[in-house]
GROMACS .gro file of C-alpha atoms in nm:
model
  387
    1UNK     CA    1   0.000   0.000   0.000
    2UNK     CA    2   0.287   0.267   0.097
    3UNK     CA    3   0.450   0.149  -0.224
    4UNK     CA    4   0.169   0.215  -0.446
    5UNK     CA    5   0.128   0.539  -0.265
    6UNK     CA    6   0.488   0.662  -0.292
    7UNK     CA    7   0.437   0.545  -0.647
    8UNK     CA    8   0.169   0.763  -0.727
    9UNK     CA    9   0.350   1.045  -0.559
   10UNK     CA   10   0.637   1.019  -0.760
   11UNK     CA   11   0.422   1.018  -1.049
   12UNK     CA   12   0.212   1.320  -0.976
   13UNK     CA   13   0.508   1.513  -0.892
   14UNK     CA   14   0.686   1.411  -1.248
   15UNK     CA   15   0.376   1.531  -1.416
   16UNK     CA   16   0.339   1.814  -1.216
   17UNK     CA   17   0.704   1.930  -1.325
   18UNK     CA   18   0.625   1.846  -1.686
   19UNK     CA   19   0.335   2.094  -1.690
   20UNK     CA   20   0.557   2.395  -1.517
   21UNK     CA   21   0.795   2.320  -1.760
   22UNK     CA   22   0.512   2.341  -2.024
   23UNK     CA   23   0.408   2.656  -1.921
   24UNK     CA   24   0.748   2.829  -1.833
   25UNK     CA   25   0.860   2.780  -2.219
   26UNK     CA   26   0.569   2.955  -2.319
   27UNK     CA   27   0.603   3.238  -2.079
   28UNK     CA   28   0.971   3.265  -2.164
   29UNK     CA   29   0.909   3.191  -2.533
   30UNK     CA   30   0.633   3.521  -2.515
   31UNK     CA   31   0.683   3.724  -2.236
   32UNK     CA   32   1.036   3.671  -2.098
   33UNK     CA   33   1.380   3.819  -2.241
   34UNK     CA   34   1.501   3.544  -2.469
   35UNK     CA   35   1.864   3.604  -2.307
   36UNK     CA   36   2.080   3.879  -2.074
   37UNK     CA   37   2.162   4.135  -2.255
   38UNK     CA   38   2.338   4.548  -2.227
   39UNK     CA   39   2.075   4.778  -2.135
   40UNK     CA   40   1.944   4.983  -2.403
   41UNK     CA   41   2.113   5.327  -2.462
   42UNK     CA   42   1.848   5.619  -2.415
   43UNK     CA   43   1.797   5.790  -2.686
   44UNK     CA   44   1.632   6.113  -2.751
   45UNK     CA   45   1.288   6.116  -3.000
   46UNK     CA   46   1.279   6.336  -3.229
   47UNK     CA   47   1.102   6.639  -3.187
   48UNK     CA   48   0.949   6.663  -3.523
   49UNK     CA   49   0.939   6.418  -3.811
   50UNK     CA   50   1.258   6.401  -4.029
   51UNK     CA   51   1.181   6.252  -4.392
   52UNK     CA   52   1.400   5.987  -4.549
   53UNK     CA   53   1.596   6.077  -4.845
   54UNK     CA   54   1.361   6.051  -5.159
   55UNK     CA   55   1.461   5.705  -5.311
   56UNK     CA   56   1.574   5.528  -5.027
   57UNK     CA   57   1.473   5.222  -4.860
   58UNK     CA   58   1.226   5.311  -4.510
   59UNK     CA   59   1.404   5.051  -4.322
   60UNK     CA   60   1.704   4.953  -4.449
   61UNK     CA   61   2.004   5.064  -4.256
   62UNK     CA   62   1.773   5.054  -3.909
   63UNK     CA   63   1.905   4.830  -3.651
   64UNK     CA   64   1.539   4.675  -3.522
   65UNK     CA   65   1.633   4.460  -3.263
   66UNK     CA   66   1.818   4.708  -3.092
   67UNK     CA   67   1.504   4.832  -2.932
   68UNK     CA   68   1.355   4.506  -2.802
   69UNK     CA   69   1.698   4.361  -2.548
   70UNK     CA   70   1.797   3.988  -2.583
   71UNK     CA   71   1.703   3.958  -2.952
   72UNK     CA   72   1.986   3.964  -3.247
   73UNK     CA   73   1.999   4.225  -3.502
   74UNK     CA   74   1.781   4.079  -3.828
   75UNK     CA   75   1.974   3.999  -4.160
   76UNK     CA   76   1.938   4.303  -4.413
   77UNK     CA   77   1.603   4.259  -4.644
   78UNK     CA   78   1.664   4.059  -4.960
   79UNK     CA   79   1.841   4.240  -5.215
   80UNK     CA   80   1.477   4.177  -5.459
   81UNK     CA   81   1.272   4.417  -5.230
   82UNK     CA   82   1.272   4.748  -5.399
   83UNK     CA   83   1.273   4.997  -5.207
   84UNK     CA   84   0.959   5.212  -5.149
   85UNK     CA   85   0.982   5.575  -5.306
   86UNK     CA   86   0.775   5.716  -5.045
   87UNK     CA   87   0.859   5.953  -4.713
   88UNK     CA   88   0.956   5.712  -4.405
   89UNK     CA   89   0.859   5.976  -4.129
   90UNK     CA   90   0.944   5.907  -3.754
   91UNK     CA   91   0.814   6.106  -3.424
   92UNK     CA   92   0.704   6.004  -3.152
   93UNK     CA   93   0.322   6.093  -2.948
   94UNK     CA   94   0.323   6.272  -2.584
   95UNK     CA   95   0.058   6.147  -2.385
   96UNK     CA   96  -0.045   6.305  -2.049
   97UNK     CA   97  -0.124   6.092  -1.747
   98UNK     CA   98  -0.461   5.966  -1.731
   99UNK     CA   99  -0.662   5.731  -1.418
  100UNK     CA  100  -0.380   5.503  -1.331
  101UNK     CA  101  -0.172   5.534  -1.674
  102UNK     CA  102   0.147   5.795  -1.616
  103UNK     CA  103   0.266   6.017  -1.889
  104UNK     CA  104   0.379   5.845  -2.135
  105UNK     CA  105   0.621   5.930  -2.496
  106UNK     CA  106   0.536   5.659  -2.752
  107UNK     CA  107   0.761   5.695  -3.058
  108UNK     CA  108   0.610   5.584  -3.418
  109UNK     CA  109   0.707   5.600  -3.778
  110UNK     CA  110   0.440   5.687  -4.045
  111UNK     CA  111   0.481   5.613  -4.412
  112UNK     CA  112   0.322   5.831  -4.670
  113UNK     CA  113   0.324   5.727  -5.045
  114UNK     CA  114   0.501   5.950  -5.299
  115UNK     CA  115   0.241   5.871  -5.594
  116UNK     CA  116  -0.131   5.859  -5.436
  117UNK     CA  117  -0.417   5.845  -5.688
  118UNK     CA  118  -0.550   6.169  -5.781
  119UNK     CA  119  -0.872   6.170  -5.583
  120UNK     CA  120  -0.724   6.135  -5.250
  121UNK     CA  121  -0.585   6.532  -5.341
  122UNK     CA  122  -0.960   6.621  -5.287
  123UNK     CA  123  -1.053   6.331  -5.030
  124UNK     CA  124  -0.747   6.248  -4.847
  125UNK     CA  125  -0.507   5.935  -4.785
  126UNK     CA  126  -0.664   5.617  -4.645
  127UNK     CA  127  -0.502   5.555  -4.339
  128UNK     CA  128  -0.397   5.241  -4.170
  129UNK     CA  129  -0.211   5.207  -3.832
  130UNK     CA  130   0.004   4.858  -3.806
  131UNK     CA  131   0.051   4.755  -3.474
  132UNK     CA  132   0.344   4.514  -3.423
  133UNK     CA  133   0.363   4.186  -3.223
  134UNK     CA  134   0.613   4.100  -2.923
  135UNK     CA  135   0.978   4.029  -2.971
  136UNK     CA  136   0.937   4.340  -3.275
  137UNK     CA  137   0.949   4.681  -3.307
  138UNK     CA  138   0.778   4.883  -3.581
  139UNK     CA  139   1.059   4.908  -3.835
  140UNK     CA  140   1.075   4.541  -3.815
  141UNK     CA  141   0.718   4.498  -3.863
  142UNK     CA  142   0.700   4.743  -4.114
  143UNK     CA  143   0.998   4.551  -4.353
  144UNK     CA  144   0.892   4.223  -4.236
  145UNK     CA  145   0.490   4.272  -4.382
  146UNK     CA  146   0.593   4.492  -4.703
  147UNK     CA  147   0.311   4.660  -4.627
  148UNK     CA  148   0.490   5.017  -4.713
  149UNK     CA  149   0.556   4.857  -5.055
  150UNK     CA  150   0.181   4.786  -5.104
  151UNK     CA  151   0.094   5.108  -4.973
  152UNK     CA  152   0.290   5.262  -5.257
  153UNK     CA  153   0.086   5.085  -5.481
  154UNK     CA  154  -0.257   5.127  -5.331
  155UNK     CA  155  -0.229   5.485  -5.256
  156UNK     CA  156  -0.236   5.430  -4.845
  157UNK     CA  157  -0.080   5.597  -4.567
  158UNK     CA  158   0.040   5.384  -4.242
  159UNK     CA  159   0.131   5.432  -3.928
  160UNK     CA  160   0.359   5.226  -3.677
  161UNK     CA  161   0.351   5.257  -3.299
  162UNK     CA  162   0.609   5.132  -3.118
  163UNK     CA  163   0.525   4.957  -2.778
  164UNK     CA  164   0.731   5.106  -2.509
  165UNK     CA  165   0.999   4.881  -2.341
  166UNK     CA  166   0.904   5.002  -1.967
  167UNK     CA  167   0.533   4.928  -2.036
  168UNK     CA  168   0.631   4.561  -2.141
  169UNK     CA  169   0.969   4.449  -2.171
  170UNK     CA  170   0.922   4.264  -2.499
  171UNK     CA  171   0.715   4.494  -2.675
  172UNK     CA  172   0.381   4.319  -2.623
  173UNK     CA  173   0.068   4.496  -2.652
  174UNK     CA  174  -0.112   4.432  -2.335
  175UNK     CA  175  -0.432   4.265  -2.466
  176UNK     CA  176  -0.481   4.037  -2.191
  177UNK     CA  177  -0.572   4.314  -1.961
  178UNK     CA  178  -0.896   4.409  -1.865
  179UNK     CA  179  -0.879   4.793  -1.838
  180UNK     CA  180  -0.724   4.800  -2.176
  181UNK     CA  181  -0.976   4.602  -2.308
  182UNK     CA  182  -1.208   4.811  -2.154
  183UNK     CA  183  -1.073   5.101  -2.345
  184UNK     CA  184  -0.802   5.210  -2.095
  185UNK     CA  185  -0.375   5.144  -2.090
  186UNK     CA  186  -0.187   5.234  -2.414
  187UNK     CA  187  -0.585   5.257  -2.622
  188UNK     CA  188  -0.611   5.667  -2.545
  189UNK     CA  189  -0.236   5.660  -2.668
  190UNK     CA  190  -0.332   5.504  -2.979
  191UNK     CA  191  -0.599   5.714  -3.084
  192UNK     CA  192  -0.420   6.052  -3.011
  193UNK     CA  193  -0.165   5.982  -3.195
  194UNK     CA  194  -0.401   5.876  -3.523
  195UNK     CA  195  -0.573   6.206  -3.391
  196UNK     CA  196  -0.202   6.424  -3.423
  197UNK     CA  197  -0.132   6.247  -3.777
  198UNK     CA  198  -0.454   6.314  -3.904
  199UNK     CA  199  -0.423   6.698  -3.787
  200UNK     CA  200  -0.086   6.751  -3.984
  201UNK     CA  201  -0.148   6.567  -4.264
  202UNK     CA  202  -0.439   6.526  -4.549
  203UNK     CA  203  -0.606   6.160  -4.392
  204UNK     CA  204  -0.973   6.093  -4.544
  205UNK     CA  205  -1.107   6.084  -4.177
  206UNK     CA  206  -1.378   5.813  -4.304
  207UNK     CA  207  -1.129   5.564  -4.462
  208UNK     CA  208  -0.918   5.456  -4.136
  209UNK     CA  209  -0.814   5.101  -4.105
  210UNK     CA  210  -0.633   4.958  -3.777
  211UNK     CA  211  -0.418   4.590  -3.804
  212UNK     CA  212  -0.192   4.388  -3.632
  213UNK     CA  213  -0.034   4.044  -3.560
  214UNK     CA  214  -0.026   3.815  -3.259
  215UNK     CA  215  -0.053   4.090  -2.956
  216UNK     CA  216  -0.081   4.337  -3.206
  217UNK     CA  217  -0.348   4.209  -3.332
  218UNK     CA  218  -0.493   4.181  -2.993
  219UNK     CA  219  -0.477   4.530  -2.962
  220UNK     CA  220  -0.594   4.663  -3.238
  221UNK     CA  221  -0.909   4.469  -3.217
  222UNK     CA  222  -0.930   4.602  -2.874
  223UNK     CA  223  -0.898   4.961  -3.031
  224UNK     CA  224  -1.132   4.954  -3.320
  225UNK     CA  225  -1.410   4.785  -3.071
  226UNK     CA  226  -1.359   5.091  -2.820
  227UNK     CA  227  -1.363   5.334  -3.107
  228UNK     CA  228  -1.595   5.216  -3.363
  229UNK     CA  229  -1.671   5.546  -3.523
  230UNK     CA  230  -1.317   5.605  -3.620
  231UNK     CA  231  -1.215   5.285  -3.756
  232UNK     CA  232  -1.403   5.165  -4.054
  233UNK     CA  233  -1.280   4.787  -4.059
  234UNK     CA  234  -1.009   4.580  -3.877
  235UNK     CA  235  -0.748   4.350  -3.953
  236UNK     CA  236  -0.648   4.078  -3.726
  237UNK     CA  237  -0.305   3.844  -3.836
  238UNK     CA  238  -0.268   3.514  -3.577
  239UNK     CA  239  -0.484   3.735  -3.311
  240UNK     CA  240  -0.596   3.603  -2.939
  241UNK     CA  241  -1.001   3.608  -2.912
  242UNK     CA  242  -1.131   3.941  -2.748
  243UNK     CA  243  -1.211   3.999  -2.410
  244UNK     CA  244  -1.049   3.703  -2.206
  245UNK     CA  245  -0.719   3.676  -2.056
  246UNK     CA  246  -0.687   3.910  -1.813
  247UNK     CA  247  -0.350   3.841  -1.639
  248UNK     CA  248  -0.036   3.664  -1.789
  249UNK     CA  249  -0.147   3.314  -1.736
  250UNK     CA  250  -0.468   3.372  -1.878
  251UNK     CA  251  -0.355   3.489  -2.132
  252UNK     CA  252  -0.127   3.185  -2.235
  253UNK     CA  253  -0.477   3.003  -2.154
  254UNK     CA  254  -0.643   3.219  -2.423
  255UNK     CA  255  -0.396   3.158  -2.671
  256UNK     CA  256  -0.392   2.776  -2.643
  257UNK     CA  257  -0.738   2.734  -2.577
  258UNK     CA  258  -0.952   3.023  -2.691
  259UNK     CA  259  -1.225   3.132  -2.398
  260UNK     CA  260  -1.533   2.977  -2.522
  261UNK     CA  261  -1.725   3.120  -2.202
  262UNK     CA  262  -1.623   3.453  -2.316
  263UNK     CA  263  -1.697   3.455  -2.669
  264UNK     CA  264  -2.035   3.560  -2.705
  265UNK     CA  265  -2.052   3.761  -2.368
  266UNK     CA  266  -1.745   3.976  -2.491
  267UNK     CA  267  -1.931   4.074  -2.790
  268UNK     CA  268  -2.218   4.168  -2.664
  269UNK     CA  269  -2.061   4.363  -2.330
  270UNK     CA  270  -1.922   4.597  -2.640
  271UNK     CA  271  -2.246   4.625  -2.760
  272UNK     CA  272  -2.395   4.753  -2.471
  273UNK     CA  273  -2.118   5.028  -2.406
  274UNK     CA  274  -2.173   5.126  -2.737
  275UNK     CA  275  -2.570   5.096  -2.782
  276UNK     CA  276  -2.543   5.255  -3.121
  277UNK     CA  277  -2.251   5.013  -3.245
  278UNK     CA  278  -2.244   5.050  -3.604
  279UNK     CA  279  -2.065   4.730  -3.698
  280UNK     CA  280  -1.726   4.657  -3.722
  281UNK     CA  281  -1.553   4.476  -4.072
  282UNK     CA  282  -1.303   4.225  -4.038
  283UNK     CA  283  -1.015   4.029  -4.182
  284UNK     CA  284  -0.931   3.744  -3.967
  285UNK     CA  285  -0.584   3.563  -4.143
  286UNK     CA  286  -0.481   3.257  -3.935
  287UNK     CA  287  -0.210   2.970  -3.998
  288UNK     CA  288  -0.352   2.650  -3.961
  289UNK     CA  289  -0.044   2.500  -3.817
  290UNK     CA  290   0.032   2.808  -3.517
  291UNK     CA  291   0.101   2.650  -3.209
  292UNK     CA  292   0.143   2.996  -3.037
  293UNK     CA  293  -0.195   3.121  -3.119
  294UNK     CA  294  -0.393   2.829  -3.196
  295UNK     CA  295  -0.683   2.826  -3.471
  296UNK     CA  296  -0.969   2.833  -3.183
  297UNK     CA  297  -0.895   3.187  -3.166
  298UNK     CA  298  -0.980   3.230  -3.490
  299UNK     CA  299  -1.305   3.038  -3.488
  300UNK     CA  300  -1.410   3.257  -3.192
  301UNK     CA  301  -1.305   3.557  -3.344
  302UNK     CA  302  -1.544   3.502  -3.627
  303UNK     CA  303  -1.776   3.423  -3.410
  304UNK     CA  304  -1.759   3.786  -3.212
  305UNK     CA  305  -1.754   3.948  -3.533
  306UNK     CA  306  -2.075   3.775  -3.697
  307UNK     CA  307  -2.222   3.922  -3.353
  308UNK     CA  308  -2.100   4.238  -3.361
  309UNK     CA  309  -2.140   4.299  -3.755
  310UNK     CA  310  -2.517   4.109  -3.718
  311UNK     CA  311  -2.481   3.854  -3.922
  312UNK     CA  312  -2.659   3.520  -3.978
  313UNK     CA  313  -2.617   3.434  -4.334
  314UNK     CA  314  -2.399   3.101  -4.407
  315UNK     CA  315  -2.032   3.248  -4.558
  316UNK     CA  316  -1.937   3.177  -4.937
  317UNK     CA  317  -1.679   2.938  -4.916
  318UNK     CA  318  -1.394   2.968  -5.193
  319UNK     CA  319  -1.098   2.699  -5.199
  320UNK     CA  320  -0.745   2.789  -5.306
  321UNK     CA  321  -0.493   2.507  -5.383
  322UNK     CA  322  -0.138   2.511  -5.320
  323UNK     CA  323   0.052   2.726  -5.581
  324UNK     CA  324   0.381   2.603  -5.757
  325UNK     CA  325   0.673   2.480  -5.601
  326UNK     CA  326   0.515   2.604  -5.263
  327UNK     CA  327   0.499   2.991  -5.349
  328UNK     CA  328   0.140   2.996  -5.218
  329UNK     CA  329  -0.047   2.750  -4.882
  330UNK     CA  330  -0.309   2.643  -4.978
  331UNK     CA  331  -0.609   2.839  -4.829
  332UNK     CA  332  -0.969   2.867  -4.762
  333UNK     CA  333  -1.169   3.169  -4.740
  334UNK     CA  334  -1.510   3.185  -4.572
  335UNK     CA  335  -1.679   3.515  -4.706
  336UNK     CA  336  -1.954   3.668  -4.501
  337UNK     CA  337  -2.203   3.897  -4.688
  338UNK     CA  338  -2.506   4.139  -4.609
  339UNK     CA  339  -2.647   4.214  -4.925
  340UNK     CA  340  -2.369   4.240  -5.164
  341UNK     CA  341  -2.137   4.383  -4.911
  342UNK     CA  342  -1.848   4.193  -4.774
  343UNK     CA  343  -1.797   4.178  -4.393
  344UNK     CA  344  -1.629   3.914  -4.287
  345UNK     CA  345  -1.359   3.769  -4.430
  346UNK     CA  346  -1.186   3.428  -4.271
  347UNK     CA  347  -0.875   3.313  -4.399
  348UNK     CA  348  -0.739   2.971  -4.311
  349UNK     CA  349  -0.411   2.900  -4.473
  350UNK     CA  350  -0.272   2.546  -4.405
  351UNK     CA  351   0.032   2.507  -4.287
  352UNK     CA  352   0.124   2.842  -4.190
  353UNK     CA  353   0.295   2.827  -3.840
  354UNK     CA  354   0.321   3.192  -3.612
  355UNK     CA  355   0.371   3.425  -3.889
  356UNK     CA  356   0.318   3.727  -4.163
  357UNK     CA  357   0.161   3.543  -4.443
  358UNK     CA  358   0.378   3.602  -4.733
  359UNK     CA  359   0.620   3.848  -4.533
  360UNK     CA  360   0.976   3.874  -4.570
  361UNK     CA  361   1.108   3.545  -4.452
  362UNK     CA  362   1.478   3.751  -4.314
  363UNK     CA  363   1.285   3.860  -4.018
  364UNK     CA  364   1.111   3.629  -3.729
  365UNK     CA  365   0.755   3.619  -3.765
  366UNK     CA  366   0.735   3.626  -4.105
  367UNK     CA  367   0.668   3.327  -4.417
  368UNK     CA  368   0.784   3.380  -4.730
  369UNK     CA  369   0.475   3.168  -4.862
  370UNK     CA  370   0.143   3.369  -4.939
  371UNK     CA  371  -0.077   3.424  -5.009
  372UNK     CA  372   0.017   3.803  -4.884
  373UNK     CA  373  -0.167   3.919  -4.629
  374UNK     CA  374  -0.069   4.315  -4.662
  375UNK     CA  375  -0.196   4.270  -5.002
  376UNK     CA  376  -0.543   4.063  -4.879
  377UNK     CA  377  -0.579   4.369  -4.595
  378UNK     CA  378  -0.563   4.654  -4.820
  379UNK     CA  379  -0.762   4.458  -5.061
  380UNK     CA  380  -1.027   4.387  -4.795
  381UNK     CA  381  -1.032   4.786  -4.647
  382UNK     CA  382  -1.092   4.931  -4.980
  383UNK     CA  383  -1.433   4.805  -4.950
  384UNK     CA  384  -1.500   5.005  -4.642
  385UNK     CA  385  -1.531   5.317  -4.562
  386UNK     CA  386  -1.713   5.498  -4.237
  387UNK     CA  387  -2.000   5.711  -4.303
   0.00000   0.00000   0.00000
């Protein structure tokens, strides 16, 4: 009897330390400095934006990783990746201290294209603010997506925040916590700085987009759902489900496991802080094979947004095989419609691990296979505009 006792004990207490083990990899592997490292020289912001010289590349030459400590500088960007003729713009946003936030300076770097299509003279630039994932900063997540290259092309203006080191230590957004979600933490610091941009430059205030990856996309979900009337549709890239979490742990239990008590009751708490909610379009792009953020955050996602953007119609579903030699996953893409207007958009691309669809394989976080995402958000928020 004592035998099969101590037994058992023995047992329990292996499994035990298999499951802390479990979880401290994924708290180191998210949340913890990957290794020691100097602490980071301060540096003073710029006071005023300085414009790259016309021609050059809006990232290359940055060192990224110095900003986020413990993580190696990224390789250069392949040689094929022109470089985008636009102005590469960086400041920073001075917010004052608010209910339990201090003052805080929040740098960013906005791109503007040099060749917009004539009617944004009279209407403005579209706008779209990118909002990076841990373990990057915004220069990084602005070469790593190409997203400045397709905003050449499509006529867009975008803007990077940049996470603040003493806020989180890796960069995170903090979308696990409940007064941000609420509308509180780095949200207000968010929207005025889209407020300053769109005061010094010529932004079409109806045509604002807000994106992001992994935390990022967290956030800006968190964001747009606080702020409906500025945003008129979201994209979300490998994003946790909204409204859940609520301290670290949780949070590594949302992104494993989705919150399937919070789903529905998420949505609709947004609805009733916002009795006039005037729908919210998405883009939901997940990899079918992320172990980081697994696909259940995805399905609950969609599931928020069909909620929150009333609908009840059965999606149009449109297969995409493979492309050749492995340039494109193959993909599915569940289309939800009122009328003849597109929503929701759910894109499930198979085999995809924790990364940019179609980004610039160089950096972390990013798969050189498509199809591209940057290209299937812009694509998506041209549709959409906030009246």
């Amino acid at each position: 009897m004592k035998r099969a006792a101590s037994s058992l004990l023995r047992t329990l207490v292996r499994t035990g330390k298999r499951q802390s083990r479990s979880v401290s990899k994924l708290v180191t592997a998210l949340f913890a400095v990957p290794a020691a490292a100097k602490p980071e020289r301060k540096r003073k912001p710029a006071a005023a934006p300085k414009p790259a010289r016309k021609g050059s590349d809006p990232v290359r030459g940055q060192t990224p990783a110095s900003g986020v400590r413990g993580q190696r500088a990224s390789p250069p960007p392949p040689r094929h990746v022109p470089p985008s003729p636009g102005k590469w713009l960086a400041s920073h946003f001075s917010a004052p201290p608010s209910v339990g936030t201090p003052a805080r300076r929040m740098s960013y770097w906005l791109y503007l294209p040099n060749n917009p299509p004539e009617d944004t003279q009279r209407k403005g630039l579209p706008l779209l603010v990118m909002l990076h994932g841990c373990h990057q900063t915004a220069t990084q997540f602005a070469q790593g997506t190409r997203m400045n290259q397709w905003a050449e092309q499509m006529g867009y203006a975008v803007l990077y925040p940049q996470q603040l080191v003493s806020v989180q230590a890796q960069r995170c957004w903090k979308w696990y916590d409940r007064a941000t979600q609420e509308g509180g933490g780095d949200v207000p610091v968010i929207v005025g700085m889209i407020n300053k941009v769109m005061s010094q430059y010529a932004i079409d205030r109806s045509r604002i987009y807000i994106a992001g990856l992994s935390a990022g996309a967290g956030m800006a979900n968190i964001v747009a759902l606080n702020h409906p009337q500025l945003f008129a549709a979201v994209g979300l890239h490998s994003g946790p489900v909204f409204g859940a979490g609520h301290n670290t742990i949780g949070a590594l239990g949302v992104m494993q496991h989705g919150a399937a008590t919070r789903t529905e009751a998420a949505a609709h708490e947004v609805m009733l802080r916002h009795p006039q909610f005037p729908g919210m379009p998405a883009i939901l792009i997940q990899g079918e094979g992320d172990k980081v953020v697994r696909p259940i955050n995805q399905l609950q996602l969609a599931r928020q947004s069909r909620l929150l953007n009333r609908l009840s119609a059965a999606p149009k579903i449109t297969h995409k095989p493979q492309g050749r030699g492995g340039r494109h996953n193959a993909h599915q893409l569940h289309d939800f419609y009122e009328g003849r207007k597109l929503l929701l958009r759910v894109a499930q691309i198979a085999d995809l691990e924790h990364a940019w669809s179609g980004g610039d394989p160089a950096l972390a976080f990013n798969a050189k296979a498509g199809p591209d995402a940057s290209k299937m958000m812009l694509e998506f928020f041209s549709r959409h505009q906030r009246r």
